[in-house]
Amino acid sequence: MEVGRLPISASQRSKLIAAGYTTLSSFSSLSPSHLARDLKISDNEAAEIMRVASHSHRLDGSAGGCGTVNGAQTAWDMLHEEEMFPRITTSCEDLDNILGGGINCKEVTEIGGVPGIGKTQLGIQLAINVQIPVDYGGLGGKAIYIDTEGSFMVERALQIAEACIEDMSECGGLLRKDSQACQLKMHPNNILENIFYFRVCSYTEQIALINYLDKFISEHKDVKIVIVDSVTFHFRQDFDDMALRTRLLSGMALKLMKLAKDFSLAVVLLNQVTTKYIDGSFQLTLALGDSWSHSCTNRVILYWNGNERYAYIDKSPSLRSASAPYSVTSKGIRNSASNCKRIKMM
Amino acid sequence: MAPLKSLEQEYPILDSNFQSFCASHDIFSVEDLLLHDLYVLAAFAEQESSSERLKQGIAQVLSIIDGQHQPWLNGIELLEDAQRNKHVLSTGCEGIDLLLHGGLRVGQLTELVGPSSSGKTQVCLLAASNVAKKHIGSVVYLDTGNSFSPQRVTQFICQHSDPAIDQAKHRTLQKVMNNISCKSVFDIFTMFDVLHQLEFNLRSQMQGGDCKVQLLIVDSVSSMVTPILGGSGSQGIHSWHALMISAGYLLKKLAHEHNIAVLVTNHTVGGDGGISKPALGESWKSIPHVRLLLSCDHGGSICNVSILKHPSMAVGKAARFMIHN
């Protein structure tokens, strides 16, 4: 039934079907008041239904190209578009290498690891690195940090911001850039100003906030990264209705995907881990199970290897599976200080 | 179908006299007429004063209904159609092609099921690159997870060509890549709009030529259904079910009528006893013609594929394949 695919409420749909209108063309030529009388609803409601139906009908009739879909891009165009968006560096060269240069815009990247591995540190580092000016190879954008656990420490962010500015001025000096153009006007306070911080305390707040982000980002077009730390915290405890949880999580994942695509920004989701018994051994997997594991474009798992911190690419459409060491220093995320800096290819 | 009174404009024989006659038998729409015993109705019409017109009206409604369904086909016509139009598209992956006796069959809906990182998107990208490169036809890729990677597609296309003249290679690459269109869809209603648009475009374009769509990929159909799956609130218990089933039917209809191979991906969920099973439940099981289960060795590049459902091959048949980097 054609009316089955209209985004209207179930009661409106059943009234339409009960009155005999099962295809869009059957009521598209009626006047709203006629329809309102037939369905015994208000004129406004009928007008709304007709508007939605004519929108669908119009899309059907609009002329396309060679059998392709309106609004679709060819792969060739997409290839060149990708080159326009630089990736967001993590400040750790090895990590950047396995990520193909850094965190990619237009994609949702999930980063998971055991507590204490440095997820929040990485989150803060990315919130600062996205602000690196275009002259220094960065994006020059702002960041949104959504904190669900209360783990964001402003003093630490300040520390990392200062270290980042130091590194940039060193870099600028080495490259002997023109002092006029690239006088580093950045001050740690500027960096902190460009991080929009939201604290959420329940899953309803989290979902409401993600729904609101669409409007917020249209008003602040220079936001280039959204970090959610951690995305699953409020969904892990006290959820009686698992089916509802799956629906909410997958709906949220799709909204984040849409945000990333529409506004060309990077979405980074930090997640906790749990153990799973697979093939006779316990393996670390990210929390929230199978259905959530499909809700990201890329996945990076952080883990301990002896005394070293390692990152492993678990899922990616274009990157190979590889792992790289990194370390958390007072300046933020940096290359691992150990001697063996080989990147293990799996 | 519409209520009878709205058909009056187009078919003047269904005038108010006819409508009031039908109303007296509780018939208000064409569907009501279908539920009625037509002989009994004709008998009642005989007793009325304008019996001839009434019977003509009934015949008119019946012919409207007749115009709604597809024409009948016999076995020979079906065989001719299968031999002429429903050929096989190679996926570019030897293991899968061997398992499927050639590749994806045009006119059929093939489903790839697998846990996360089992290679479903890779197979989709490989199939898209192969069809765009080898066959004269275009690919439509509907992506729900921003996973369409043009670089990966470039890698696949340039894999087997020899490193010859750069310029010629560049031009062929452009031609091939222009044959693949990608659209991001993030909810099921948008997907319906997109598919109906595609159907309209296919119906109104000329046959043949470079633009003919050969492969439609939806990656993944489960991400679109899961946000509404099992909803009992405003959507109603059966509403998500109806949407999912009609999406499946629409994909199969597109495949059969316009000679397209459709490839969709689905993920797995935990089942009884910890064994994972495909998502989307029992009712989705009967929709795809072919279901393949993918799994990948942890961290390895060798993947397993086995048949879960196929119209002509045994379930459980398996193969291994490797996606080159």
PDB file of N, CA and C in Angstrom, chain A residues 4-5 10 13 19-22 26 56 59-62 64 66-76 78-79 82 106 247 250 254 257-258 261 290 293-294 297 299 312 314-315 317-318 320, chain B residues 1-3 116-117 120 122 145-152 170 174 177-178 180-184 186 189 193-194 196-198 200-201 205 211 213 223 226-227 229-231 234 239 243 267-268 299:
ATOM      1  N   GLY A   4       1.322   3.387   3.086  1.00  0.00           N
ATOM      2  CA  GLY A   4       2.118   2.809   4.150  1.00  0.00           C
ATOM      3  C   GLY A   4       3.493   3.439   4.260  1.00  0.00           C
ATOM      4  N   ARG A   5       3.961   4.057   3.186  1.00  0.00           N
ATOM      5  CA  ARG A   5       5.309   4.600   3.254  1.00  0.00           C
ATOM      6  C   ARG A   5       5.341   6.090   3.538  1.00  0.00           C
ATOM      7  N   ALA A  10       0.327   6.527  12.929  1.00  0.00           N
ATOM      8  CA  ALA A  10      -0.401   5.287  12.647  1.00  0.00           C
ATOM      9  C   ALA A  10      -1.905   5.510  12.623  1.00  0.00           C
ATOM     10  N   ARG A  13      -2.886   7.022   9.379  1.00  0.00           N
ATOM     11  CA  ARG A  13      -2.769   6.042   8.311  1.00  0.00           C
ATOM     12  C   ARG A  13      -3.967   5.101   8.313  1.00  0.00           C
ATOM     13  N   ALA A  19     -11.023   4.693   5.076  1.00  0.00           N
ATOM     14  CA  ALA A  19     -11.886   5.446   4.171  1.00  0.00           C
ATOM     15  C   ALA A  19     -11.681   5.048   2.726  1.00  0.00           C
ATOM     16  N   GLY A  20     -10.735   4.122   2.480  1.00  0.00           N
ATOM     17  CA  GLY A  20     -10.566   3.617   1.127  1.00  0.00           C
ATOM     18  C   GLY A  20      -9.424   4.249   0.346  1.00  0.00           C
ATOM     19  N   TYR A  21      -8.662   5.150   0.965  1.00  0.00           N
ATOM     20  CA  TYR A  21      -7.572   5.785   0.233  1.00  0.00           C
ATOM     21  C   TYR A  21      -6.291   5.004   0.451  1.00  0.00           C
ATOM     22  N   THR A  22      -5.952   4.131  -0.492  1.00  0.00           N
ATOM     23  CA  THR A  22      -4.749   3.342  -0.288  1.00  0.00           C
ATOM     24  C   THR A  22      -3.598   3.757  -1.182  1.00  0.00           C
ATOM     25  N   SER A  26      -5.098   8.600  -5.085  1.00  0.00           N
ATOM     26  CA  SER A  26      -6.535   8.571  -4.818  1.00  0.00           C
ATOM     27  C   SER A  26      -7.020   9.797  -4.064  1.00  0.00           C
ATOM     28  N   SER A  56       5.908  13.499  -1.461  1.00  0.00           N
ATOM     29  CA  SER A  56       6.335  12.178  -1.933  1.00  0.00           C
ATOM     30  C   SER A  56       6.044  12.015  -3.414  1.00  0.00           C
ATOM     31  N   LEU A  59       8.447  13.913  -5.607  1.00  0.00           N
ATOM     32  CA  LEU A  59       9.744  13.270  -5.735  1.00  0.00           C
ATOM     33  C   LEU A  59       9.682  12.173  -6.782  1.00  0.00           C
ATOM     34  N   ASP A  60       8.528  11.453  -6.800  1.00  0.00           N
ATOM     35  CA  ASP A  60       8.376  10.394  -7.786  1.00  0.00           C
ATOM     36  C   ASP A  60       8.490  10.950  -9.180  1.00  0.00           C
ATOM     37  N   GLY A  61       7.853  12.106  -9.377  1.00  0.00           N
ATOM     38  CA  GLY A  61       7.715  12.590 -10.744  1.00  0.00           C
ATOM     39  C   GLY A  61       8.895  13.401 -11.250  1.00  0.00           C
ATOM     40  N   SER A  62       9.795  13.784 -10.359  1.00  0.00           N
ATOM     41  CA  SER A  62      10.861  14.686 -10.810  1.00  0.00           C
ATOM     42  C   SER A  62      11.807  13.958 -11.750  1.00  0.00           C
ATOM     43  N   GLY A  64      14.863  12.496 -13.537  1.00  0.00           N
ATOM     44  CA  GLY A  64      16.193  12.110 -13.067  1.00  0.00           C
ATOM     45  C   GLY A  64      17.185  12.132 -14.204  1.00  0.00           C
ATOM     46  N   CYS A  66      20.364   9.484 -15.889  1.00  0.00           N
ATOM     47  CA  CYS A  66      20.353   8.199 -16.561  1.00  0.00           C
ATOM     48  C   CYS A  66      19.946   7.110 -15.580  1.00  0.00           C
ATOM     49  N   GLY A  67      18.723   7.120 -15.137  1.00  0.00           N
ATOM     50  CA  GLY A  67      18.293   6.072 -14.224  1.00  0.00           C
ATOM     51  C   GLY A  67      18.944   6.199 -12.864  1.00  0.00           C
ATOM     52  N   THR A  68      19.603   7.284 -12.620  1.00  0.00           N
ATOM     53  CA  THR A  68      20.209   7.410 -11.300  1.00  0.00           C
ATOM     54  C   THR A  68      19.271   8.178 -10.389  1.00  0.00           C
ATOM     55  N   VAL A  69      19.700   8.289  -9.177  1.00  0.00           N
ATOM     56  CA  VAL A  69      18.852   8.844  -8.132  1.00  0.00           C
ATOM     57  C   VAL A  69      19.185  10.316  -7.952  1.00  0.00           C
ATOM     58  N   ASN A  70      18.154  11.116  -7.697  1.00  0.00           N
ATOM     59  CA  ASN A  70      18.435  12.534  -7.438  1.00  0.00           C
ATOM     60  C   ASN A  70      19.201  12.681  -6.150  1.00  0.00           C
ATOM     61  N   GLY A  71      20.164  13.534  -6.125  1.00  0.00           N
ATOM     62  CA  GLY A  71      20.903  13.768  -4.898  1.00  0.00           C
ATOM     63  C   GLY A  71      22.054  12.805  -4.712  1.00  0.00           C
ATOM     64  N   ALA A  72      22.223  11.898  -5.677  1.00  0.00           N
ATOM     65  CA  ALA A  72      23.346  10.964  -5.541  1.00  0.00           C
ATOM     66  C   ALA A  72      24.588  11.600  -6.143  1.00  0.00           C
ATOM     67  N   GLN A  73      25.727  11.200  -5.611  1.00  0.00           N
ATOM     68  CA  GLN A  73      26.984  11.687  -6.169  1.00  0.00           C
ATOM     69  C   GLN A  73      27.685  10.534  -6.856  1.00  0.00           C
ATOM     70  N   THR A  74      28.450  10.836  -7.904  1.00  0.00           N
ATOM     71  CA  THR A  74      29.220   9.739  -8.479  1.00  0.00           C
ATOM     72  C   THR A  74      30.454   9.515  -7.633  1.00  0.00           C
ATOM     73  N   ALA A  75      30.990   8.311  -7.747  1.00  0.00           N
ATOM     74  CA  ALA A  75      32.155   7.961  -6.951  1.00  0.00           C
ATOM     75  C   ALA A  75      33.332   8.873  -7.298  1.00  0.00           C
ATOM     76  N   TRP A  76      33.407   9.287  -8.543  1.00  0.00           N
ATOM     77  CA  TRP A  76      34.509  10.151  -8.982  1.00  0.00           C
ATOM     78  C   TRP A  76      34.474  11.488  -8.250  1.00  0.00           C
ATOM     79  N   MET A  78      33.043  12.052  -5.402  1.00  0.00           N
ATOM     80  CA  MET A  78      33.290  11.840  -3.983  1.00  0.00           C
ATOM     81  C   MET A  78      34.783  11.697  -3.720  1.00  0.00           C
ATOM     82  N   LEU A  79      35.488  11.063  -4.686  1.00  0.00           N
ATOM     83  CA  LEU A  79      36.923  10.866  -4.512  1.00  0.00           C
ATOM     84  C   LEU A  79      37.629  12.214  -4.405  1.00  0.00           C
ATOM     85  N   GLU A  82      36.884  14.177  -1.142  1.00  0.00           N
ATOM     86  CA  GLU A  82      37.587  13.721   0.059  1.00  0.00           C
ATOM     87  C   GLU A  82      38.904  14.435   0.216  1.00  0.00           C
ATOM     88  N   LYS A 106      33.264  13.522   7.978  1.00  0.00           N
ATOM     89  CA  LYS A 106      32.155  12.819   7.324  1.00  0.00           C
ATOM     90  C   LYS A 106      32.037  11.363   7.769  1.00  0.00           C
ATOM     91  N   ARG A 247      16.438   0.106  19.819  1.00  0.00           N
ATOM     92  CA  ARG A 247      15.825   1.107  18.927  1.00  0.00           C
ATOM     93  C   ARG A 247      16.438   2.475  19.148  1.00  0.00           C
ATOM     94  N   SER A 250      20.132   2.575  17.864  1.00  0.00           N
ATOM     95  CA  SER A 250      20.328   2.600  16.418  1.00  0.00           C
ATOM     96  C   SER A 250      19.779   3.887  15.827  1.00  0.00           C
ATOM     97  N   LEU A 254      22.102   6.536  13.668  1.00  0.00           N
ATOM     98  CA  LEU A 254      21.765   7.070  12.350  1.00  0.00           C
ATOM     99  C   LEU A 254      21.772   8.590  12.345  1.00  0.00           C
ATOM    100  N   MET A 257      25.284   9.697  12.148  1.00  0.00           N
ATOM    101  CA  MET A 257      25.791   9.485  10.789  1.00  0.00           C
ATOM    102  C   MET A 257      25.336  10.630   9.889  1.00  0.00           C
ATOM    103  N   LYS A 258      24.064  10.988  10.040  1.00  0.00           N
ATOM    104  CA  LYS A 258      23.496  12.039   9.198  1.00  0.00           C
ATOM    105  C   LYS A 258      24.190  13.366   9.477  1.00  0.00           C
ATOM    106  N   LYS A 261      27.542  13.419   7.851  1.00  0.00           N
ATOM    107  CA  LYS A 261      27.487  13.567   6.406  1.00  0.00           C
ATOM    108  C   LYS A 261      27.019  14.956   6.000  1.00  0.00           C
ATOM    109  N   ASP A 290      26.187  -6.613  19.631  1.00  0.00           N
ATOM    110  CA  ASP A 290      26.277  -6.723  18.183  1.00  0.00           C
ATOM    111  C   ASP A 290      25.591  -5.602  17.442  1.00  0.00           C
ATOM    112  N   SER A 293      27.541  -2.473  17.304  1.00  0.00           N
ATOM    113  CA  SER A 293      28.828  -2.545  16.618  1.00  0.00           C
ATOM    114  C   SER A 293      28.704  -2.190  15.141  1.00  0.00           C
ATOM    115  N   HIS A 294      27.500  -2.081  14.637  1.00  0.00           N
ATOM    116  CA  HIS A 294      27.344  -1.721  13.243  1.00  0.00           C
ATOM    117  C   HIS A 294      27.058  -0.242  13.062  1.00  0.00           C
ATOM    118  N   THR A 297      31.402   3.996  11.386  1.00  0.00           N
ATOM    119  CA  THR A 297      32.097   3.748  10.127  1.00  0.00           C
ATOM    120  C   THR A 297      33.443   3.088  10.396  1.00  0.00           C
ATOM    121  N   ARG A 299      36.273   1.745  13.575  1.00  0.00           N
ATOM    122  CA  ARG A 299      36.400   1.443  14.997  1.00  0.00           C
ATOM    123  C   ARG A 299      37.858   1.264  15.343  1.00  0.00           C
ATOM    124  N   TYR A 312      44.427  -0.278  17.872  1.00  0.00           N
ATOM    125  CA  TYR A 312      44.240  -1.271  16.815  1.00  0.00           C
ATOM    126  C   TYR A 312      43.014  -0.907  15.981  1.00  0.00           C
ATOM    127  N   ASP A 314      39.999  -1.826  14.173  1.00  0.00           N
ATOM    128  CA  ASP A 314      39.171  -3.015  14.163  1.00  0.00           C
ATOM    129  C   ASP A 314      38.247  -3.048  12.945  1.00  0.00           C
ATOM    130  N   LYS A 315      37.786  -1.904  12.553  1.00  0.00           N
ATOM    131  CA  LYS A 315      36.815  -1.869  11.445  1.00  0.00           C
ATOM    132  C   LYS A 315      37.042  -0.593  10.646  1.00  0.00           C
ATOM    133  N   PRO A 317      36.324   0.890   6.307  1.00  0.00           N
ATOM    134  CA  PRO A 317      36.079   0.531   4.912  1.00  0.00           C
ATOM    135  C   PRO A 317      37.323   0.642   4.032  1.00  0.00           C
ATOM    136  N   SER A 318      38.303   1.468   4.463  1.00  0.00           N
ATOM    137  CA  SER A 318      39.435   1.652   3.555  1.00  0.00           C
ATOM    138  C   SER A 318      40.806   1.496   4.196  1.00  0.00           C
ATOM    139  N   ARG A 320      43.755  -0.630   6.418  1.00  0.00           N
ATOM    140  CA  ARG A 320      44.097  -2.005   6.781  1.00  0.00           C
ATOM    141  C   ARG A 320      44.079  -2.164   8.285  1.00  0.00           C
TER     142      ARG A 320
ATOM    143  N   MET B   1      -7.436   1.031  -3.435  1.00  0.00           N
ATOM    144  CA  MET B   1      -8.131   1.752  -4.495  1.00  0.00           C
ATOM    145  C   MET B   1      -9.078   2.761  -3.909  1.00  0.00           C
ATOM    146  N   ALA B   2      -9.409   3.704  -4.722  1.00  0.00           N
ATOM    147  CA  ALA B   2     -10.143   4.853  -4.213  1.00  0.00           C
ATOM    148  C   ALA B   2     -11.598   4.519  -3.916  1.00  0.00           C
ATOM    149  N   PRO B   3     -12.209   5.342  -3.136  1.00  0.00           N
ATOM    150  CA  PRO B   3     -13.660   5.195  -2.968  1.00  0.00           C
ATOM    151  C   PRO B   3     -14.340   5.413  -4.314  1.00  0.00           C
ATOM    152  N   SER B 116      29.984  -7.809  12.787  1.00  0.00           N
ATOM    153  CA  SER B 116      30.726  -6.617  12.425  1.00  0.00           C
ATOM    154  C   SER B 116      32.118  -6.974  11.928  1.00  0.00           C
ATOM    155  N   SER B 117      32.618  -6.211  10.977  1.00  0.00           N
ATOM    156  CA  SER B 117      33.949  -6.427  10.393  1.00  0.00           C
ATOM    157  C   SER B 117      34.125  -7.782   9.752  1.00  0.00           C
ATOM    158  N   LYS B 120      31.411  -7.452   4.860  1.00  0.00           N
ATOM    159  CA  LYS B 120      30.220  -7.220   4.036  1.00  0.00           C
ATOM    160  C   LYS B 120      30.395  -5.971   3.164  1.00  0.00           C
ATOM    161  N   GLN B 122      33.154  -4.587   2.285  1.00  0.00           N
ATOM    162  CA  GLN B 122      34.215  -4.817   1.316  1.00  0.00           C
ATOM    163  C   GLN B 122      33.685  -5.555   0.099  1.00  0.00           C
ATOM    164  N   GLY B 145      25.859   4.018   6.510  1.00  0.00           N
ATOM    165  CA  GLY B 145      26.862   4.188   7.553  1.00  0.00           C
ATOM    166  C   GLY B 145      28.075   4.971   7.096  1.00  0.00           C
ATOM    167  N   ASN B 146      27.923   5.815   6.098  1.00  0.00           N
ATOM    168  CA  ASN B 146      29.056   6.592   5.569  1.00  0.00           C
ATOM    169  C   ASN B 146      30.252   5.691   5.286  1.00  0.00           C
ATOM    170  N   SER B 147      29.977   4.454   4.820  1.00  0.00           N
ATOM    171  CA  SER B 147      31.083   3.523   4.612  1.00  0.00           C
ATOM    172  C   SER B 147      31.529   3.430   3.169  1.00  0.00           C
ATOM    173  N   PHE B 148      30.908   4.188   2.282  1.00  0.00           N
ATOM    174  CA  PHE B 148      31.316   4.103   0.882  1.00  0.00           C
ATOM    175  C   PHE B 148      32.638   4.827   0.764  1.00  0.00           C
ATOM    176  N   SER B 149      33.670   4.094   0.377  1.00  0.00           N
ATOM    177  CA  SER B 149      34.995   4.686   0.335  1.00  0.00           C
ATOM    178  C   SER B 149      35.479   4.754  -1.108  1.00  0.00           C
ATOM    179  N   PRO B 150      35.525   5.948  -1.698  1.00  0.00           N
ATOM    180  CA  PRO B 150      35.973   6.043  -3.089  1.00  0.00           C
ATOM    181  C   PRO B 150      37.406   5.550  -3.286  1.00  0.00           C
ATOM    182  N   GLN B 151      38.257   5.752  -2.238  1.00  0.00           N
ATOM    183  CA  GLN B 151      39.646   5.288  -2.390  1.00  0.00           C
ATOM    184  C   GLN B 151      39.708   3.780  -2.524  1.00  0.00           C
ATOM    185  N   ARG B 152      38.900   3.099  -1.728  1.00  0.00           N
ATOM    186  CA  ARG B 152      38.900   1.650  -1.774  1.00  0.00           C
ATOM    187  C   ARG B 152      38.415   1.181  -3.135  1.00  0.00           C
ATOM    188  N   HIS B 170      43.811   7.029 -16.283  1.00  0.00           N
ATOM    189  CA  HIS B 170      43.058   8.070 -15.593  1.00  0.00           C
ATOM    190  C   HIS B 170      41.678   8.242 -16.212  1.00  0.00           C
ATOM    191  N   GLN B 174      38.075   7.400 -14.502  1.00  0.00           N
ATOM    192  CA  GLN B 174      37.009   8.393 -14.380  1.00  0.00           C
ATOM    193  C   GLN B 174      35.707   7.849 -14.934  1.00  0.00           C
ATOM    194  N   MET B 177      34.350   5.211 -12.503  1.00  0.00           N
ATOM    195  CA  MET B 177      33.862   5.799 -11.263  1.00  0.00           C
ATOM    196  C   MET B 177      32.589   6.596 -11.492  1.00  0.00           C
ATOM    197  N   ASN B 178      32.437   7.151 -12.694  1.00  0.00           N
ATOM    198  CA  ASN B 178      31.215   7.907 -12.951  1.00  0.00           C
ATOM    199  C   ASN B 178      30.014   7.005 -13.082  1.00  0.00           C
ATOM    200  N   ILE B 180      29.295   4.746 -10.930  1.00  0.00           N
ATOM    201  CA  ILE B 180      28.829   4.377  -9.591  1.00  0.00           C
ATOM    202  C   ILE B 180      28.266   5.623  -8.927  1.00  0.00           C
ATOM    203  N   SER B 181      26.979   5.569  -8.571  1.00  0.00           N
ATOM    204  CA  SER B 181      26.401   6.700  -7.833  1.00  0.00           C
ATOM    205  C   SER B 181      26.127   6.254  -6.419  1.00  0.00           C
ATOM    206  N   CYS B 182      26.448   7.146  -5.491  1.00  0.00           N
ATOM    207  CA  CYS B 182      26.270   6.804  -4.100  1.00  0.00           C
ATOM    208  C   CYS B 182      25.356   7.818  -3.436  1.00  0.00           C
ATOM    209  N   LYS B 183      24.399   7.326  -2.651  1.00  0.00           N
ATOM    210  CA  LYS B 183      23.514   8.251  -1.930  1.00  0.00           C
ATOM    211  C   LYS B 183      23.438   7.795  -0.491  1.00  0.00           C
ATOM    212  N   SER B 184      23.551   8.751   0.427  1.00  0.00           N
ATOM    213  CA  SER B 184      23.415   8.386   1.838  1.00  0.00           C
ATOM    214  C   SER B 184      21.955   8.450   2.234  1.00  0.00           C
ATOM    215  N   PHE B 186      19.449   7.741   5.625  1.00  0.00           N
ATOM    216  CA  PHE B 186      19.553   7.506   7.053  1.00  0.00           C
ATOM    217  C   PHE B 186      18.257   7.085   7.702  1.00  0.00           C
ATOM    218  N   PHE B 189      12.084   5.914   5.479  1.00  0.00           N
ATOM    219  CA  PHE B 189      11.184   6.689   4.617  1.00  0.00           C
ATOM    220  C   PHE B 189      11.950   7.327   3.464  1.00  0.00           C
ATOM    221  N   ASP B 193      11.471   6.829  -0.657  1.00  0.00           N
ATOM    222  CA  ASP B 193      11.428   7.915  -1.642  1.00  0.00           C
ATOM    223  C   ASP B 193      12.453   7.672  -2.740  1.00  0.00           C
ATOM    224  N   VAL B 194      13.679   7.323  -2.306  1.00  0.00           N
ATOM    225  CA  VAL B 194      14.751   7.110  -3.275  1.00  0.00           C
ATOM    226  C   VAL B 194      14.413   5.965  -4.223  1.00  0.00           C
ATOM    227  N   HIS B 196      11.455   4.778  -5.032  1.00  0.00           N
ATOM    228  CA  HIS B 196      10.352   5.130  -5.940  1.00  0.00           C
ATOM    229  C   HIS B 196      10.822   6.057  -7.046  1.00  0.00           C
ATOM    230  N   GLN B 197      11.714   6.973  -6.682  1.00  0.00           N
ATOM    231  CA  GLN B 197      12.308   7.851  -7.695  1.00  0.00           C
ATOM    232  C   GLN B 197      13.041   7.046  -8.741  1.00  0.00           C
ATOM    233  N   LEU B 198      13.824   6.093  -8.248  1.00  0.00           N
ATOM    234  CA  LEU B 198      14.612   5.248  -9.139  1.00  0.00           C
ATOM    235  C   LEU B 198      13.685   4.476 -10.054  1.00  0.00           C
ATOM    236  N   PHE B 200      10.674   5.279 -11.014  1.00  0.00           N
ATOM    237  CA  PHE B 200      10.103   6.208 -11.989  1.00  0.00           C
ATOM    238  C   PHE B 200      11.103   6.517 -13.100  1.00  0.00           C
ATOM    239  N   ASN B 201      12.356   6.800 -12.699  1.00  0.00           N
ATOM    240  CA  ASN B 201      13.389   7.110 -13.695  1.00  0.00           C
ATOM    241  C   ASN B 201      13.635   5.938 -14.623  1.00  0.00           C
ATOM    242  N   GLN B 205      12.992   6.013 -18.789  1.00  0.00           N
ATOM    243  CA  GLN B 205      14.159   6.200 -19.646  1.00  0.00           C
ATOM    244  C   GLN B 205      14.160   5.206 -20.795  1.00  0.00           C
ATOM    245  N   CYS B 211      23.756   4.003 -19.527  1.00  0.00           N
ATOM    246  CA  CYS B 211      23.229   4.417 -18.235  1.00  0.00           C
ATOM    247  C   CYS B 211      22.433   3.347 -17.523  1.00  0.00           C
ATOM    248  N   VAL B 213      21.021   0.782 -15.208  1.00  0.00           N
ATOM    249  CA  VAL B 213      21.425   0.349 -13.875  1.00  0.00           C
ATOM    250  C   VAL B 213      21.465  -1.168 -13.842  1.00  0.00           C
ATOM    251  N   SER B 223      20.321  -1.393   9.387  1.00  0.00           N
ATOM    252  CA  SER B 223      20.455  -0.137  10.149  1.00  0.00           C
ATOM    253  C   SER B 223      19.223   0.715  10.013  1.00  0.00           C
ATOM    254  N   THR B 226      16.245  -1.266  12.232  1.00  0.00           N
ATOM    255  CA  THR B 226      16.404  -1.407  13.688  1.00  0.00           C
ATOM    256  C   THR B 226      15.837  -0.251  14.502  1.00  0.00           C
ATOM    257  N   PRO B 227      15.917   1.011  14.042  1.00  0.00           N
ATOM    258  CA  PRO B 227      15.318   2.042  14.902  1.00  0.00           C
ATOM    259  C   PRO B 227      13.816   1.935  15.077  1.00  0.00           C
ATOM    260  N   LEU B 229      12.224  -1.247  14.815  1.00  0.00           N
ATOM    261  CA  LEU B 229      11.903  -2.655  15.024  1.00  0.00           C
ATOM    262  C   LEU B 229      11.305  -2.889  16.400  1.00  0.00           C
ATOM    263  N   GLY B 230      10.124  -3.472  16.403  1.00  0.00           N
ATOM    264  CA  GLY B 230       9.536  -3.837  17.679  1.00  0.00           C
ATOM    265  C   GLY B 230       8.849  -2.692  18.379  1.00  0.00           C
ATOM    266  N   GLY B 231       8.739  -1.566  17.703  1.00  0.00           N
ATOM    267  CA  GLY B 231       8.125  -0.426  18.362  1.00  0.00           C
ATOM    268  C   GLY B 231       6.667  -0.656  18.650  1.00  0.00           C
ATOM    269  N   SER B 234       3.955   4.937  19.132  1.00  0.00           N
ATOM    270  CA  SER B 234       3.116   5.608  18.143  1.00  0.00           C
ATOM    271  C   SER B 234       3.132   4.895  16.804  1.00  0.00           C
ATOM    272  N   SER B 239       3.352  -1.780  12.268  1.00  0.00           N
ATOM    273  CA  SER B 239       3.771  -0.786  11.297  1.00  0.00           C
ATOM    274  C   SER B 239       5.192  -1.000  10.816  1.00  0.00           C
ATOM    275  N   LEU B 243       6.483  -1.882   7.005  1.00  0.00           N
ATOM    276  CA  LEU B 243       7.498  -1.089   6.297  1.00  0.00           C
ATOM    277  C   LEU B 243       8.635  -1.969   5.820  1.00  0.00           C
ATOM    278  N   HIS B 267      23.019  -7.344   9.589  1.00  0.00           N
ATOM    279  CA  HIS B 267      23.971  -7.758  10.611  1.00  0.00           C
ATOM    280  C   HIS B 267      23.405  -8.913  11.430  1.00  0.00           C
ATOM    281  N   THR B 268      24.188  -9.356  12.407  1.00  0.00           N
ATOM    282  CA  THR B 268      23.725 -10.482  13.219  1.00  0.00           C
ATOM    283  C   THR B 268      23.426 -10.007  14.629  1.00  0.00           C
ATOM    284  N   GLY B 299      41.202 -10.616  12.731  1.00  0.00           N
ATOM    285  CA  GLY B 299      42.433  -9.962  12.316  1.00  0.00           C
ATOM    286  C   GLY B 299      43.015 -10.498  11.012  1.00  0.00           C
TER     287      GLY B 299
END
